[in-house]
XYZ file of C-alpha atoms in Angstrom:
751
model
C 72.791 176.911 33.805
C 74.771 175.107 36.493
C 73.728 177.700 39.073
C 70.117 177.648 37.868
C 69.947 173.888 38.387
C 71.193 174.291 41.955
C 68.592 176.971 42.683
C 65.713 174.874 41.376
C 66.787 171.939 43.526
C 66.875 174.062 46.670
C 63.503 175.598 45.887
C 61.789 172.273 45.221
C 63.103 170.685 48.407
C 62.988 173.581 50.784
C 59.659 175.306 50.326
C 57.825 172.817 52.562
C 60.430 172.843 55.300
C 58.932 175.763 57.191
C 55.358 176.895 57.710
C 54.898 180.514 58.796
C 58.496 180.571 59.991
C 58.158 177.391 62.071
C 59.288 173.851 61.431
C 56.556 171.670 59.959
C 56.905 169.162 62.782
C 56.121 171.094 65.946
C 56.158 169.226 69.304
C 52.362 168.992 69.516
C 52.196 166.836 66.384
C 52.298 163.165 67.338
C 53.054 159.913 65.622
C 49.894 157.818 65.950
C 49.528 154.037 65.862
C 46.436 151.793 65.776
C 44.452 151.659 68.992
C 43.427 148.043 68.452
C 45.264 144.723 68.636
C 46.513 143.733 65.195
C 46.464 140.224 63.783
C 49.774 138.559 64.589
C 49.947 136.565 61.328
C 48.508 138.582 58.440
C 48.084 142.179 59.516
C 45.394 144.240 57.846
C 46.516 147.741 56.909
C 45.215 150.095 59.569
C 42.956 152.967 58.556
C 43.385 156.257 60.444
C 40.438 158.627 60.442
C 39.898 162.286 61.279
C 36.661 164.211 60.772
C 36.574 167.993 60.808
C 34.376 170.885 59.757
C 35.311 173.891 57.638
C 32.840 176.766 57.946
C 34.578 179.495 55.937
C 35.683 179.776 52.300
C 39.062 178.125 51.879
C 41.965 179.778 50.081
C 44.366 176.833 50.447
C 44.738 173.608 52.404
C 48.073 171.819 52.553
C 48.736 168.341 53.922
C 52.184 167.299 55.152
C 52.436 163.581 55.864
C 54.756 160.645 56.442
C 54.278 157.088 57.618
C 55.828 153.953 59.032
C 54.818 151.807 56.093
C 53.384 153.075 52.805
C 50.261 155.199 52.845
C 47.262 156.152 50.741
C 45.061 159.097 51.672
C 41.382 159.667 50.947
C 39.500 162.887 51.673
C 35.743 162.712 51.373
C 36.048 159.538 49.317
C 38.516 160.969 46.806
C 42.155 159.951 46.583
C 44.767 162.465 47.704
C 47.364 162.848 44.963
C 48.474 160.324 42.370
C 51.622 158.992 44.068
C 52.086 155.358 45.113
C 54.247 153.758 47.815
C 54.847 157.064 49.597
C 56.795 158.049 51.624
C 59.206 155.901 49.601
C 62.064 153.719 50.759
C 64.993 155.433 52.443
C 67.419 154.578 55.208
C 64.569 154.786 57.696
C 66.812 154.847 60.768
C 68.222 158.207 59.711
C 66.081 159.549 56.846
C 62.297 159.314 56.503
C 60.674 161.400 53.793
C 57.460 163.356 54.049
C 55.278 164.652 51.228
C 53.123 167.728 50.638
C 49.691 167.744 48.963
C 47.296 170.536 48.134
C 43.774 169.656 49.293
C 41.833 172.736 48.230
C 39.614 171.017 45.651
C 38.799 168.154 48.039
C 37.775 170.218 51.059
C 34.066 170.423 51.967
C 32.165 171.839 54.929
C 32.082 168.414 56.589
C 35.250 166.386 55.978
C 36.242 162.764 56.442
C 39.991 162.155 56.103
C 41.231 158.559 56.001
C 44.840 157.378 55.734
C 45.474 153.675 55.104
C 48.955 152.349 55.852
C 50.312 149.245 54.130
C 53.214 147.094 55.270
C 55.689 148.389 52.692
C 59.426 148.179 53.195
C 59.160 149.423 56.767
C 57.463 146.479 58.429
C 56.415 144.080 55.688
C 57.987 140.704 54.928
C 60.911 141.819 52.813
C 64.473 140.876 51.916
C 66.079 137.558 51.145
C 65.565 136.359 54.721
C 61.784 136.909 54.422
C 61.617 138.673 57.761
C 59.024 141.255 58.786
C 59.440 144.392 60.891
C 62.809 145.152 59.325
C 62.633 148.773 60.476
C 59.875 148.682 63.089
C 56.743 146.913 64.280
C 54.081 149.627 64.487
C 52.298 151.031 61.474
C 51.775 154.730 61.966
C 51.388 158.180 60.501
C 52.357 161.723 61.294
C 50.618 164.576 59.515
C 49.617 168.194 59.551
C 47.029 170.142 57.551
C 47.332 173.913 57.268
C 44.093 175.572 56.177
C 44.147 179.209 55.109
C 40.856 180.989 54.659
C 40.018 183.740 52.241
C 39.442 186.135 55.142
C 43.111 185.751 56.166
C 42.563 183.472 59.158
C 43.983 179.968 59.454
C 43.514 176.594 61.163
C 45.839 173.649 61.695
C 44.833 169.989 61.996
C 47.445 167.614 63.372
C 47.834 163.918 64.109
C 47.064 163.393 67.791
C 44.809 161.383 70.099
C 41.665 162.863 68.549
C 42.033 160.507 65.588
C 40.396 157.079 65.209
C 41.623 153.772 63.775
C 40.162 150.611 62.300
C 40.669 148.208 59.400
C 39.052 148.181 55.981
C 38.616 146.066 52.864
C 42.361 145.546 52.337
C 42.805 142.437 54.444
C 46.520 142.099 53.829
C 49.029 143.591 51.423
C 52.784 143.163 51.175
C 55.295 143.681 48.416
C 56.212 140.064 47.722
C 52.996 138.298 48.592
C 50.450 140.521 46.918
C 47.136 141.845 48.158
C 43.861 140.426 49.427
C 40.861 142.736 49.150
C 37.386 141.985 50.492
C 34.848 144.458 49.124
C 32.289 143.341 51.706
C 34.290 144.735 54.621
C 34.231 148.384 55.559
C 35.270 149.970 58.858
C 32.271 149.400 61.130
C 33.850 150.016 64.501
C 36.312 152.803 65.177
C 38.897 152.561 67.919
C 41.133 155.226 69.328
C 44.823 155.602 68.534
C 48.046 155.328 70.488
C 50.749 157.935 70.243
C 54.236 156.723 69.410
C 57.470 158.054 70.790
C 59.346 158.384 67.495
C 61.738 161.088 66.464
C 60.656 163.804 64.066
C 64.267 164.917 63.593
C 64.789 162.331 60.848
C 61.850 163.617 58.776
C 63.106 165.191 55.537
C 61.289 166.653 52.515
C 60.899 164.163 49.687
C 63.537 164.327 46.982
C 62.628 163.873 43.352
C 59.582 162.381 41.761
C 57.005 159.959 43.139
C 56.033 156.543 41.793
C 53.064 156.961 39.469
C 51.026 155.061 36.899
C 52.312 155.191 33.336
C 51.699 153.011 30.259
C 48.821 150.562 30.110
C 48.565 147.314 28.144
C 45.553 145.327 27.056
C 45.743 141.546 26.608
C 47.313 140.418 23.336
C 46.228 136.829 23.971
C 43.996 134.886 26.369
C 44.142 131.096 26.301
C 44.151 127.892 28.296
C 47.601 126.399 28.854
C 48.379 122.671 28.522
C 48.107 122.510 32.322
C 44.563 123.865 32.132
C 45.238 127.391 33.441
C 43.502 130.476 32.085
C 46.315 132.878 31.229
C 46.562 136.419 29.873
C 49.569 137.613 27.876
C 49.995 141.395 27.998
C 52.861 141.303 25.501
C 55.331 143.262 27.642
C 57.289 142.356 30.765
C 56.712 145.203 33.202
C 56.515 146.200 36.856
C 53.100 147.162 38.104
C 49.741 145.507 38.522
C 46.535 144.495 36.765
C 43.441 146.624 36.955
C 40.326 144.548 36.391
C 36.623 145.223 36.018
C 34.773 142.390 37.748
C 31.111 141.490 37.983
C 29.786 138.899 40.402
C 27.919 137.985 43.520
C 28.799 138.531 47.148
C 31.854 136.515 48.208
C 32.766 135.443 44.672
C 36.580 135.218 44.680
C 38.900 136.101 41.811
C 42.620 135.281 42.044
C 45.363 136.780 39.868
C 48.837 135.235 39.857
C 51.718 136.944 38.068
C 54.689 135.580 36.122
C 57.304 136.727 33.644
C 57.577 133.553 31.615
C 55.970 130.421 30.276
C 57.932 127.194 30.510
C 59.084 125.097 27.574
C 55.708 123.363 27.379
C 53.850 126.671 27.383
C 52.664 126.522 30.984
C 52.568 129.349 33.511
C 56.019 129.550 35.163
C 56.737 130.919 38.649
C 59.923 128.983 39.398
C 62.012 132.176 39.351
C 59.968 134.071 41.950
C 61.653 132.437 44.959
C 59.384 133.126 47.954
C 57.275 135.807 46.256
C 53.680 134.628 45.886
C 52.835 137.554 43.604
C 49.125 136.878 44.026
C 46.228 139.324 44.260
C 42.865 138.120 45.559
C 39.564 139.965 45.249
C 36.482 138.948 47.208
C 33.573 140.568 45.436
C 30.326 142.034 46.588
C 27.293 141.823 44.346
C 27.535 144.044 41.301
C 30.308 145.444 39.116
C 33.445 147.189 40.338
C 36.985 148.032 39.251
C 39.749 146.514 41.374
C 43.492 147.070 41.591
C 46.088 146.676 44.361
C 47.233 149.479 46.637
C 50.439 148.475 48.420
C 52.106 145.845 46.241
C 53.502 145.511 42.741
C 54.577 142.634 40.533
C 57.062 141.968 37.755
C 55.089 140.166 35.055
C 54.012 139.694 31.496
C 51.590 136.822 32.105
C 48.700 136.587 34.570
C 46.868 133.431 35.570
C 43.244 134.150 36.418
C 40.892 131.914 38.359
C 37.368 132.508 39.609
C 36.082 134.292 36.512
C 36.094 133.807 32.753
C 38.394 136.441 31.324
C 36.884 139.073 29.100
C 39.931 140.821 27.587
C 38.327 144.253 27.684
C 38.037 143.986 31.483
C 41.770 143.514 32.199
C 44.512 146.127 31.877
C 48.168 145.914 32.903
C 49.396 149.151 34.454
C 53.109 150.053 34.525
C 54.334 151.701 37.729
C 57.651 153.499 38.072
C 59.150 156.710 39.371
C 57.904 159.652 37.357
C 61.245 160.498 35.776
C 61.297 162.615 32.628
C 62.328 161.023 29.309
C 65.655 162.406 28.099
C 66.880 160.577 25.012
C 65.814 158.671 21.919
C 67.770 156.214 19.794
C 66.774 154.291 16.680
C 68.619 152.937 13.672
C 68.263 150.790 10.571
C 68.992 147.600 12.548
C 65.625 146.422 13.879
C 67.259 144.046 16.358
C 69.185 146.924 17.941
C 65.954 148.906 18.132
C 64.383 146.026 20.041
C 67.429 145.959 22.308
C 66.947 149.673 22.984
C 63.270 148.966 23.758
C 64.277 146.235 26.190
C 66.824 148.491 27.902
C 64.190 151.179 28.382
C 61.644 148.763 29.824
C 64.114 147.200 32.223
C 64.884 150.699 33.442
C 61.191 151.439 33.935
C 60.611 148.134 35.683
C 63.442 148.713 38.145
C 63.339 152.439 38.797
C 60.558 152.162 41.331
C 61.549 154.639 44.060
C 65.081 153.162 44.186
C 67.218 151.458 41.506
C 66.312 147.810 42.117
C 67.917 144.714 40.644
C 64.618 143.083 39.660
C 60.875 143.645 40.185
C 59.493 140.113 40.321
C 61.064 137.794 42.897
C 61.549 138.087 46.653
C 64.433 140.521 46.245
C 63.834 143.954 44.579
C 66.794 145.470 46.389
C 69.105 148.388 45.636
C 72.215 146.470 44.631
C 74.985 149.021 44.324
C 76.867 147.226 41.547
C 73.826 147.182 39.289
C 73.055 150.823 40.030
C 76.535 152.099 39.177
C 77.112 150.162 35.947
C 73.808 151.385 34.529
C 74.002 155.054 35.475
C 75.229 156.490 32.155
C 72.722 154.467 30.159
C 69.920 155.481 32.509
C 70.897 159.141 32.161
C 70.728 158.994 28.357
C 67.185 157.658 28.487
C 65.732 159.622 31.415
C 66.584 162.536 33.673
C 67.754 160.581 36.721
C 69.501 163.402 38.577
C 67.159 163.621 41.578
C 66.362 159.897 41.469
C 70.005 159.008 42.072
C 70.531 161.949 44.422
C 67.940 160.481 46.777
C 69.567 157.049 46.589
C 73.066 158.472 47.144
C 71.918 160.140 50.336
C 70.915 156.708 51.604
C 74.243 155.273 50.478
C 75.983 157.937 52.535
C 73.659 157.298 55.476
C 74.224 153.533 55.391
C 77.967 153.751 54.773
C 79.721 152.405 57.839
C 81.925 154.453 60.124
C 84.987 152.732 58.631
C 83.972 153.882 55.136
C 82.825 150.510 53.775
C 79.714 150.528 51.618
C 77.050 147.815 51.849
C 76.262 145.924 48.655
C 72.600 146.898 49.029
C 71.228 150.411 49.571
C 69.081 151.060 51.566
C 70.781 148.463 53.734
C 67.936 146.313 54.971
C 70.491 143.872 56.427
C 72.201 146.516 58.548
C 71.581 144.667 61.835
C 72.337 141.170 60.562
C 74.960 139.204 62.487
C 77.368 138.188 61.171
C 77.228 141.189 58.830
C 76.157 140.706 55.224
C 78.973 141.002 52.700
C 80.001 144.617 52.213
C 82.947 146.678 51.061
C 83.492 144.783 47.797
C 84.889 145.937 44.477
C 82.450 147.081 41.820
C 79.636 147.368 44.343
C 81.051 149.665 46.998
C 82.524 151.760 44.192
C 79.052 153.148 43.557
C 80.085 155.650 46.226
C 82.517 157.250 43.751
C 81.268 156.213 40.308
C 77.695 157.476 40.582
C 78.462 160.941 41.996
C 81.230 161.551 39.475
C 79.160 160.432 36.515
C 76.224 162.484 37.750
C 78.506 165.515 37.736
C 79.713 164.697 34.214
C 76.159 164.356 32.911
C 74.427 167.211 34.728
C 77.325 169.577 35.398
C 76.191 170.361 38.932
C 78.985 170.426 41.504
C 76.403 170.141 44.307
C 76.390 166.352 43.985
C 80.158 166.277 44.504
C 79.919 168.564 47.523
C 77.252 166.330 49.051
C 79.040 163.043 48.387
C 82.697 164.077 48.617
C 83.296 162.824 52.163
C 81.564 159.565 51.274
C 83.754 159.192 48.181
C 86.921 159.706 50.195
C 85.735 157.431 53.001
C 85.276 154.559 50.549
C 88.792 154.895 49.136
C 90.225 155.325 52.628
C 88.486 152.104 53.665
C 90.206 150.253 50.839
C 93.563 151.740 51.789
C 93.077 150.709 55.428
C 92.279 147.142 54.383
C 95.050 146.790 51.828
C 98.507 145.327 52.311
C 101.567 146.698 50.556
C 99.297 148.631 48.157
C 97.356 145.527 47.191
C 93.671 145.088 47.936
C 91.973 141.722 48.096
C 88.346 141.548 49.223
C 85.816 138.752 49.203
C 83.734 140.243 46.414
C 81.299 139.131 43.753
C 83.798 139.528 40.930
C 82.694 139.721 37.314
C 79.263 138.432 38.272
C 77.659 135.893 35.922
C 80.437 136.078 33.324
C 79.948 133.223 30.815
C 83.673 132.888 30.105
C 86.802 132.299 32.159
C 86.597 134.041 35.523
C 88.768 137.039 36.253
C 90.507 136.741 39.611
C 89.000 138.715 42.463
C 92.278 140.398 43.548
C 92.785 141.660 39.986
C 89.291 143.186 39.919
C 89.770 144.637 43.392
C 92.973 146.400 42.360
C 91.396 147.782 39.184
C 88.425 149.282 40.990
C 90.606 150.676 43.752
C 92.539 152.565 41.110
C 89.350 153.681 39.335
C 87.696 155.009 42.491
C 90.877 156.747 43.575
C 91.121 158.450 40.199
C 87.548 159.698 40.576
C 88.336 161.108 44.014
C 91.320 162.919 42.475
C 89.017 164.368 39.801
C 86.450 165.424 42.409
C 89.141 167.040 44.564
C 90.318 169.034 41.567
C 86.792 170.247 40.747
C 86.156 171.228 44.367
C 89.493 172.936 44.803
C 90.725 170.464 47.426
C 94.393 170.705 46.493
C 95.717 168.792 49.507
C 93.378 165.894 48.801
C 94.262 166.014 45.119
C 97.908 165.485 46.016
C 97.165 162.858 48.679
C 94.960 160.683 46.509
C 97.086 161.306 43.445
C 99.987 159.735 45.320
C 97.752 156.826 46.375
C 96.672 156.333 42.766
C 100.230 156.091 41.528
C 101.112 153.517 44.182
C 98.043 151.442 43.326
C 98.894 151.555 39.628
C 102.516 150.615 40.264
C 101.431 147.650 42.367
C 98.971 146.627 39.650
C 101.634 146.689 36.955
C 104.047 144.711 39.114
C 101.586 141.992 40.059
C 99.364 141.561 37.030
C 101.011 142.815 33.824
C 103.713 141.009 31.882
C 106.356 143.110 30.098
C 104.625 142.475 26.773
C 101.345 143.976 28.072
C 99.458 140.746 28.614
C 97.375 140.449 31.764
C 97.929 137.500 34.037
C 94.234 136.521 34.221
C 94.142 136.785 30.377
C 90.363 137.270 30.149
C 88.259 139.724 28.207
C 87.361 141.508 31.429
C 90.984 141.754 32.573
C 91.928 143.681 29.415
C 88.733 145.743 29.441
C 89.312 147.030 32.969
C 93.021 147.681 32.428
C 92.250 149.717 29.317
C 89.183 151.621 30.478
C 90.555 152.431 33.932
C 93.776 153.760 32.371
C 96.033 151.364 34.248
C 98.502 150.759 31.420
C 101.304 152.973 30.078
C 100.752 154.233 26.548
C 103.318 151.767 25.204
C 101.207 148.793 26.345
C 97.719 149.991 25.393
C 97.984 148.919 21.760
C 99.174 145.358 22.452
C 96.597 144.997 25.254
C 93.782 146.069 22.924
C 95.049 143.648 20.281
C 94.960 140.812 22.797
C 91.405 141.735 23.805
C 90.351 141.669 20.164
C 92.127 138.319 19.707
C 90.293 136.813 22.690
C 86.997 137.946 21.211
C 87.803 136.490 17.795
C 88.865 133.240 19.425
C 85.432 133.211 21.062
C 83.717 133.485 17.656
C 83.226 137.234 18.128
C 81.211 136.691 21.297
C 81.596 138.419 24.633
C 82.693 136.544 27.743
C 82.138 139.291 30.296
C 79.903 139.629 33.354
C 78.404 142.515 35.323
C 81.675 144.422 35.767
C 83.320 143.872 32.410
C 80.325 144.149 30.096
C 79.565 147.881 30.584
C 83.087 148.800 29.429
C 83.658 146.109 26.783
C 82.606 147.946 23.622
C 84.182 151.196 24.832
C 87.501 149.413 25.392
C 87.361 148.248 21.789
C 86.158 151.443 20.097
C 88.462 153.667 22.159
C 91.451 151.650 20.992
C 90.862 151.234 17.277
C 88.617 148.166 17.237
C 85.180 149.639 16.618
C 84.570 147.033 13.907
C 85.122 144.265 16.441
C 82.766 146.064 18.829
C 80.024 145.982 16.199
C 80.745 142.303 15.557
C 80.217 141.579 19.251
C 77.160 143.803 19.551
C 75.313 142.213 16.642
C 75.750 138.552 17.542
C 72.415 136.853 18.159
C 73.604 133.555 19.593
C 74.575 132.923 23.199
C 76.209 134.827 24.822
C 75.197 138.158 23.317
C 72.882 141.125 23.716
C 70.730 140.076 20.777
C 70.301 136.436 21.781
C 67.551 137.370 24.278
C 65.986 139.602 21.627
C 65.903 136.682 19.194
C 64.347 134.546 21.930
C 61.488 137.005 22.375
C 62.665 139.064 25.360
C 60.952 142.392 26.013
C 63.353 143.369 28.826
C 66.998 142.671 29.710
C 67.776 139.305 31.336
C 69.927 138.728 34.406
C 71.749 135.860 32.679
C 72.857 135.756 29.066
C 71.191 132.343 28.685
C 68.111 132.745 30.887
C 66.289 130.739 28.196
C 68.350 127.964 26.650
C 68.344 127.434 22.881
C 65.938 124.503 23.345
C 63.505 126.907 25.118
C 64.219 125.577 28.609
C 63.475 128.346 31.100
C 65.908 128.966 33.964
C 65.091 130.271 37.433
C 66.506 133.753 37.021
C 65.332 137.324 36.568
C 63.910 138.305 33.209
C 63.918 142.001 34.046
C 67.408 142.984 35.198
C 68.952 146.083 33.638
C 72.693 145.534 34.294
C 73.606 144.138 30.869
C 71.557 146.959 29.368
C 74.515 149.227 30.182
C 75.437 148.748 26.507
C 72.900 151.491 25.793
C 75.565 154.012 26.754
C 77.666 152.824 23.800
C 74.705 153.118 21.431
C 74.350 156.803 22.285
C 78.012 157.740 22.658
C 79.538 155.730 19.794
C 76.861 154.700 17.297
C 75.032 158.028 17.508
C 78.156 159.835 18.690
C 76.653 162.080 21.406
C 79.000 162.754 24.310
C 79.824 165.416 26.879
C 83.160 167.087 26.149
C 82.672 169.153 29.299
C 80.577 168.385 32.400
C 76.893 169.053 31.848
C 77.366 169.197 28.058
C 78.541 172.802 28.172
C 80.763 171.679 25.306
C 79.493 168.733 23.275
C 81.257 166.151 21.164
C 79.442 164.678 18.181
C 81.521 161.815 16.781
C 79.547 158.892 15.338
C 81.476 155.794 14.371
C 79.469 154.021 11.657
C 79.649 150.261 11.278
C 77.791 147.015 11.556
C 75.980 147.535 8.257
C 73.830 150.251 9.850
C 72.649 152.724 7.199
C 70.945 155.351 9.376
C 70.778 156.520 12.971
C 68.430 159.002 14.618
C 69.272 160.040 18.173
C 68.536 162.893 20.517
C 69.345 163.797 24.097
C 67.959 166.541 26.332
C 70.987 167.774 28.249
C 70.729 170.485 30.949
C 70.900 173.154 28.218
C 68.371 171.694 25.819
C 68.066 169.188 22.998
C 71.049 167.629 21.222
C 70.404 165.840 17.929
C 72.747 163.554 16.047
C 71.296 161.934 12.920
C 73.257 160.285 10.176
C 72.521 158.206 7.092
C 74.457 156.456 4.362
C 73.917 157.631 0.810
C 76.147 155.655 -1.515
C 79.689 156.214 -0.286
C 78.716 159.433 1.501
C 77.598 160.087 5.052
C 74.940 162.741 5.584
C 74.895 164.203 9.115
C 72.269 166.373 10.800
C 73.292 167.971 14.069
C 71.450 170.219 16.499
C 73.195 171.995 19.380
C 71.221 173.780 22.136
C 71.472 177.399 23.151
C 74.392 178.258 25.408
C 76.646 175.426 24.262
C 79.371 174.731 21.737
C 80.341 171.495 20.042
C 83.096 169.698 18.230
C 81.775 167.619 15.341
C 83.962 164.801 14.072
C 82.934 164.192 10.458
C 84.203 160.863 9.086
C 86.764 161.525 6.405
C 87.056 165.239 7.154
C 88.609 167.582 9.675
C 86.745 168.308 12.933
C 84.430 171.323 12.929
C 83.756 173.686 15.848
C 80.174 174.967 15.990
C 77.873 176.982 18.243
C 74.178 176.580 18.960
C 71.946 175.850 15.991
C 71.110 173.238 13.370
C 73.708 171.998 10.886
C 74.124 169.507 8.065
C 77.444 167.961 7.125
C 78.632 165.570 4.469
C 81.415 163.105 5.096
C 82.764 159.842 3.799
C 80.973 156.667 4.823
C 83.809 154.716 6.385
C 82.634 151.678 8.352
C 84.818 151.499 11.419
C 87.562 148.921 11.164
C 89.867 147.261 13.606
C 88.580 143.846 12.765
């Protein structure tokens, strides 16, 4: 199966690389830019046009295309494909994707091809500095159409000076600001085009799936707020846009503003959007039409509408995210945990839009590396994210500096900023090692390690070069947004240095790099020795003495066996002293429950998980959240709303523990070639139903309490084996098939 996965990847990426033995991008194909002077303030997306005739029956017609900006193609008035925001966001200086579309059903005898190019990430106002032209100034396209006729002959249409350009009804569209669309304007004067001197060497076939439309939501409530605004509640916080059916007269104007929250008084709240206007404007022409944006998206649950009286049937919220395949399911008898699982899933959907973003609503939406790495295992349980992360890792490698340091944001939109934006920090830069290794564990494909191995080593080498006497201290973000006592930055730095080095050792072993295995194994031992000397008392207590300090020491295997038990006891004591509440931030939280359950305190882990007062995972659920919040107390107990993100998946990393510990599904070997089924009941939960589609097929782990017995149903896919840990009984080794087991219902202790 491992080799089959590699073959499919090569096939899906490579079959568009050559056409009739030649590279797609031959020298006669030109980048083309608008031939007119663009507005210097609010640029209208240029429309590129090519007309051509086809006089013979067509067997196939294939379009290859990329753009500076984000594009949408129309052939004879019909949309080309169902992807949005293509060519996607990559490290544009070194990697620019192109896509392939089959046009056979759209081709006529007389053809009118139009490509509209929005601002996108390439040249739109984007990033925390709200600057435009982050990668370039000129909107442009490059494309090729290969037409094969039924008689065996062929024609090729390319982007060159024969094309035309103009502007259309989209008057302006950018990611943060939104879109303005005037239905009364159509291209009425066509200009020529300019050719651009841009490299085609950086053009690469698109990796993975495109962004597409998914779930839709109708209004659950329409009302007038105390401030007098007409507001729609769609019932779910999501990333996407609103499709609306509008009827009016020429120049009637309808404005839609988007928000995640209402304030304490029940009014429309945009205080957390920073500079994002998140506003779509439609200028109507007489009659009825359906409108939706083209080159923007919003993070929202609520929409304020002006210019028309809302008829609920005419408004639909559309969720947009990368078209990743669902992989897992989890549900249990605890309805609050089921809502938490729902929120985790929807924060994933809202932030897996071409890259793993931190949030979809404010003027940010960036690929923060710390967020992306802590959430990987949870993401992989819920969806197949292999190619999604592979694409992003290629940009991480491309944006990694020559000295091995990794920017905190990938793609690195701040790459030219002086002085440089903070980079090379613990927990964020470690995405270079953590994501590739975990991808290998989940999918069992060594290709990801081969591709990222030099990047993994370069990151650890950077730390070594910037350390002193085997200690590393960087100006990092630390245990970001921890509600309890802060854990010192040098302590966190040392922990993650050890963790990343261990992962490089593992990767070297898998790849047969024996010299590297010895080299980094020696480094790991020195880092651990320095850690013990500086931060651990003889009795096993950590000098920061925080929940996170014990969590990292335990989960990163930094303690000798003799000190693990007392360290775990101290972690449990800190939690009990905090009324069974967590006190961890972005770096400690993903490992917290694992540190407890892996060291005999699963009961305490359940106690922490099921709290519903601040700070806890279920407090937002109790407060009505439909996604994961950036801050544990984004809404205060008195309903005061804070200016933060309400769709931020990092704390949703607890989903990994739901699958691996509550349901008990885990990989005993990379790619689930051998599976471990070991549920740890607790928390008053009486049944669990969970499944996961691993590379070999579907794994099922269901259990339920019947009196003092535990009934288990297990399914193992073809080509695998499994070890089943049955509470109260000896482990059982099984092969593929469906099984039922009976054990003793023993709620996990350690409390």
